[in-house]
């Protein structure tokens, strides 16, 4: 299989049709084969993931249990820092020395120009991942989640859990001391911010040095102003078709909201690392922080029960109904590499991972929301169930960046240019993004 | 070609050829290949067709959407290179002159200045991130004595300056060692002669030290220029890959080719990254050759 | 400035008495303030370098809670356990051995290449001397060729092998051949001819004469290249995916990526990595400065 693919590449321009043919061939090779009927599970199994303290620990637990069940398998697990992960993964996929790794292929909307295809999608398109369609173990997962992950009607990825990240962790004690309740509209939220400032409390903590945590505020702002999946899809389409202007209307409103959040964040937050936020929140340096549920276990161990804390959707819209759902994504999605040395073990691993008892332990260690039904969620996640009853994909999972556009339009809301991260006002940053975006259309 | 006195030429050819083969295969061929792939749309993944795209990548570098960003990166790169080269050489020479005297503890001081070179970028990045922690680092304490505060690496007006500062701090060690070597090679008699002629300290430096140090200066300036034009690691560990205030050409290559979806939401574009590499190569070679020619001429004149 | 030394050097003894007395008198006047200023400057330089390092040590001895409560405060209850924990979790022992192997082999091979090519080119024993000189200059600033080096090793079957990584790192000779060629010019050419007349072959001449005489330059070239190999992260990431082959730079970088929340542990890990280096450096440093002497004389 791998040989056939590289042969195709040597001939030069193969294009989408060739890739699709290769894909069909590939699925012919693998569909219907389950680990039980392809022989013994033995040998080396190479796993590559991007590193995070909690998920590394959880994966290692799974690996140990897996090797206990299949004593003839030696799992070789590499957890690579996020920054190096894309480079490591592509070189190892090229070399064929990885069996299980992470990827998130997404179907290309028709309005997106062809060059904008991201690596994960390009890899799925090129047949680098094993087609898992019809595998029994996928039935363990919540069907609606699996449906979300389909690429061109096929299953390539196994979810590890869900995360939500358009909400705010808040210090209940500070809220109580100042007679505040959970705000449900932007004007209520503004009141909360001004009350806190009046009482000498910094309302918001942001780890701006790493840039992306400040981007969470942007994603949350988009969530409130474009609450449903359809709203976001339409925005993306309008932008790609040149019908929407980043420096106008609701799009400009997003930037203004982000700017007002930055205005009430802790002093010099642009130089503070993301890793300092949990401890800052725990010591009461600020009352709230926009963060993902993935960080809840870290925040919890920093707070150490000193006070109660909660999580609510950032109320960016003036309409309470628009603010009632959290935007989220499916966390780390596992794929089996089509050119790996040990496909049998890879499939056995994915199948083992999906078993409800193994998966429950994984969820408990990582703090992800479960992607399988009837798994007991943590107290914290139960507390936010009312915000997650309808899954709303966060903006960054809907948006497709344009490589031909300028750097200012990557997200495309240009939060890094807003003062104090950059030096611009919301309107100027938006105008810069718009001209960078237009230049690429 | 001068006469070869050793008789049989085969030993010369064998060992020279061995070195040449290693350099050509593992350094020159990949470098030439970078030129070739800068004309393709190659990605970092197998099984994806590679197309010749001609000058598309170069057009993209200079396209309306990118030119502002790239000019900014170029400007930052030049500031970075010029300031750090000048400072490393001026301070390096001063410290070398200082530590070349008979002082107690000079050996210790030499060792301490060279330490960052050994510790490496990761450690240096960690030290200075801690140091410039805006909420409670030592720098914040010093700032507070003057009633000031700053976001340090998060402040777009300060970030590049601080990264350059750390680059100078880290790069002085090598410069000092090379200058010390040069200084110790200067015969004492020349200074004594200068003393007898009644030369002042400044004159001694200008008339004896600097001219005789010319080869060391050439080596140091070249090392500093090439090092500062090509290194992105410090900016990367101190301010992250996407900070416009510290965007350097070399950093742009890294994030284009390897940052991939984790940092920008864009796919890895190794063809485009190769294009930036080529453009950077041209800049580095022109800058280094000009400086090399200038310094060689000076050396020859002295 | 060397004039501030008070002991007369041998050369001065022959100087006319009058001049010497005048010189000594002038010196005596200059000695005191000059010395104090010099010592003050040394103290400032040492402080600029030691303070950040001591700050790191202070951090390494703190628990996470202590650190976030007061990052700058002096440590009150040292957490020596940070070191043990960092050592166990970081697997640094194996990484350091890898790094030592890569550094010695790659810098050694690179230095050998610099000598084997720099000497004959400098002497003009080869045709097309301009071509070789141009090659040496180009080696200084080759473009970043990570992607193509990866492809090359993959095709040669050297991907994910220590040999492949060492060859790539060795080929990054940088300024080496240029420095050697420059130094060789300062060695008398008559020596070559004399040795040849005595019946020495080319290789024996290289080993018994050139290498001992060019030792200072060779030391410099080796050190400069060793620094590059020791600090490399990105090539190791791509070319050596097997974690068992990681060098220490990559191990520390990965450790930092994984334990971002734990500053005390991170600082401890950093100290663990730094300690053997500092020790090795303190032991080798007199060879270093001594070794570099003269390498740029030529």
mmCIF file with all atom_site columns, C-alpha atoms in Angstrom, chain B residues 6 59 94 105 151 171 178 180 189 237 254 267 285 288:
data_model
loop_
_atom_site.group_PDB
_atom_site.id
_atom_site.type_symbol
_atom_site.label_atom_id
_atom_site.label_alt_id
_atom_site.label_comp_id
_atom_site.label_asym_id
_atom_site.label_entity_id
_atom_site.label_seq_id
_atom_site.pdbx_PDB_ins_code
_atom_site.Cartn_x
_atom_site.Cartn_y
_atom_site.Cartn_z
_atom_site.occupancy
_atom_site.B_iso_or_equiv
_atom_site.pdbx_formal_charge
_atom_site.auth_seq_id
_atom_site.auth_comp_id
_atom_site.auth_asym_id
_atom_site.auth_atom_id
_atom_site.pdbx_PDB_model_num
ATOM 1  C CA . UNK B 1 6   ? 54.968 14.525 -0.215 1.00 0.00 ? 6   UNK B CA 1
ATOM 2  C CA . UNK B 1 59  ? 5.218  35.881 -5.351 1.00 0.00 ? 59  UNK B CA 1
ATOM 3  C CA . UNK B 1 94  ? 35.971 45.386 26.783 1.00 0.00 ? 94  UNK B CA 1
ATOM 4  C CA . UNK B 1 105 ? 39.381 35.788 40.320 1.00 0.00 ? 105 UNK B CA 1
ATOM 5  C CA . UNK B 1 151 ? 4.679  43.394 30.767 1.00 0.00 ? 151 UNK B CA 1
ATOM 6  C CA . UNK B 1 171 ? 26.595 35.379 23.135 1.00 0.00 ? 171 UNK B CA 1
ATOM 7  C CA . UNK B 1 178 ? 38.197 34.546 21.140 1.00 0.00 ? 178 UNK B CA 1
ATOM 8  C CA . UNK B 1 180 ? 41.188 36.838 25.065 1.00 0.00 ? 180 UNK B CA 1
ATOM 9  C CA . UNK B 1 189 ? 56.930 44.589 24.046 1.00 0.00 ? 189 UNK B CA 1
ATOM 10 C CA . UNK B 1 237 ? 11.440 30.400 23.789 1.00 0.00 ? 237 UNK B CA 1
ATOM 11 C CA . UNK B 1 254 ? 10.358 27.589 11.520 1.00 0.00 ? 254 UNK B CA 1
ATOM 12 C CA . UNK B 1 267 ? -1.190 23.784 7.162  1.00 0.00 ? 267 UNK B CA 1
ATOM 13 C CA . UNK B 1 285 ? 25.406 35.759 2.450  1.00 0.00 ? 285 UNK B CA 1
ATOM 14 C CA . UNK B 1 288 ? 28.487 38.326 5.640  1.00 0.00 ? 288 UNK B CA 1
#
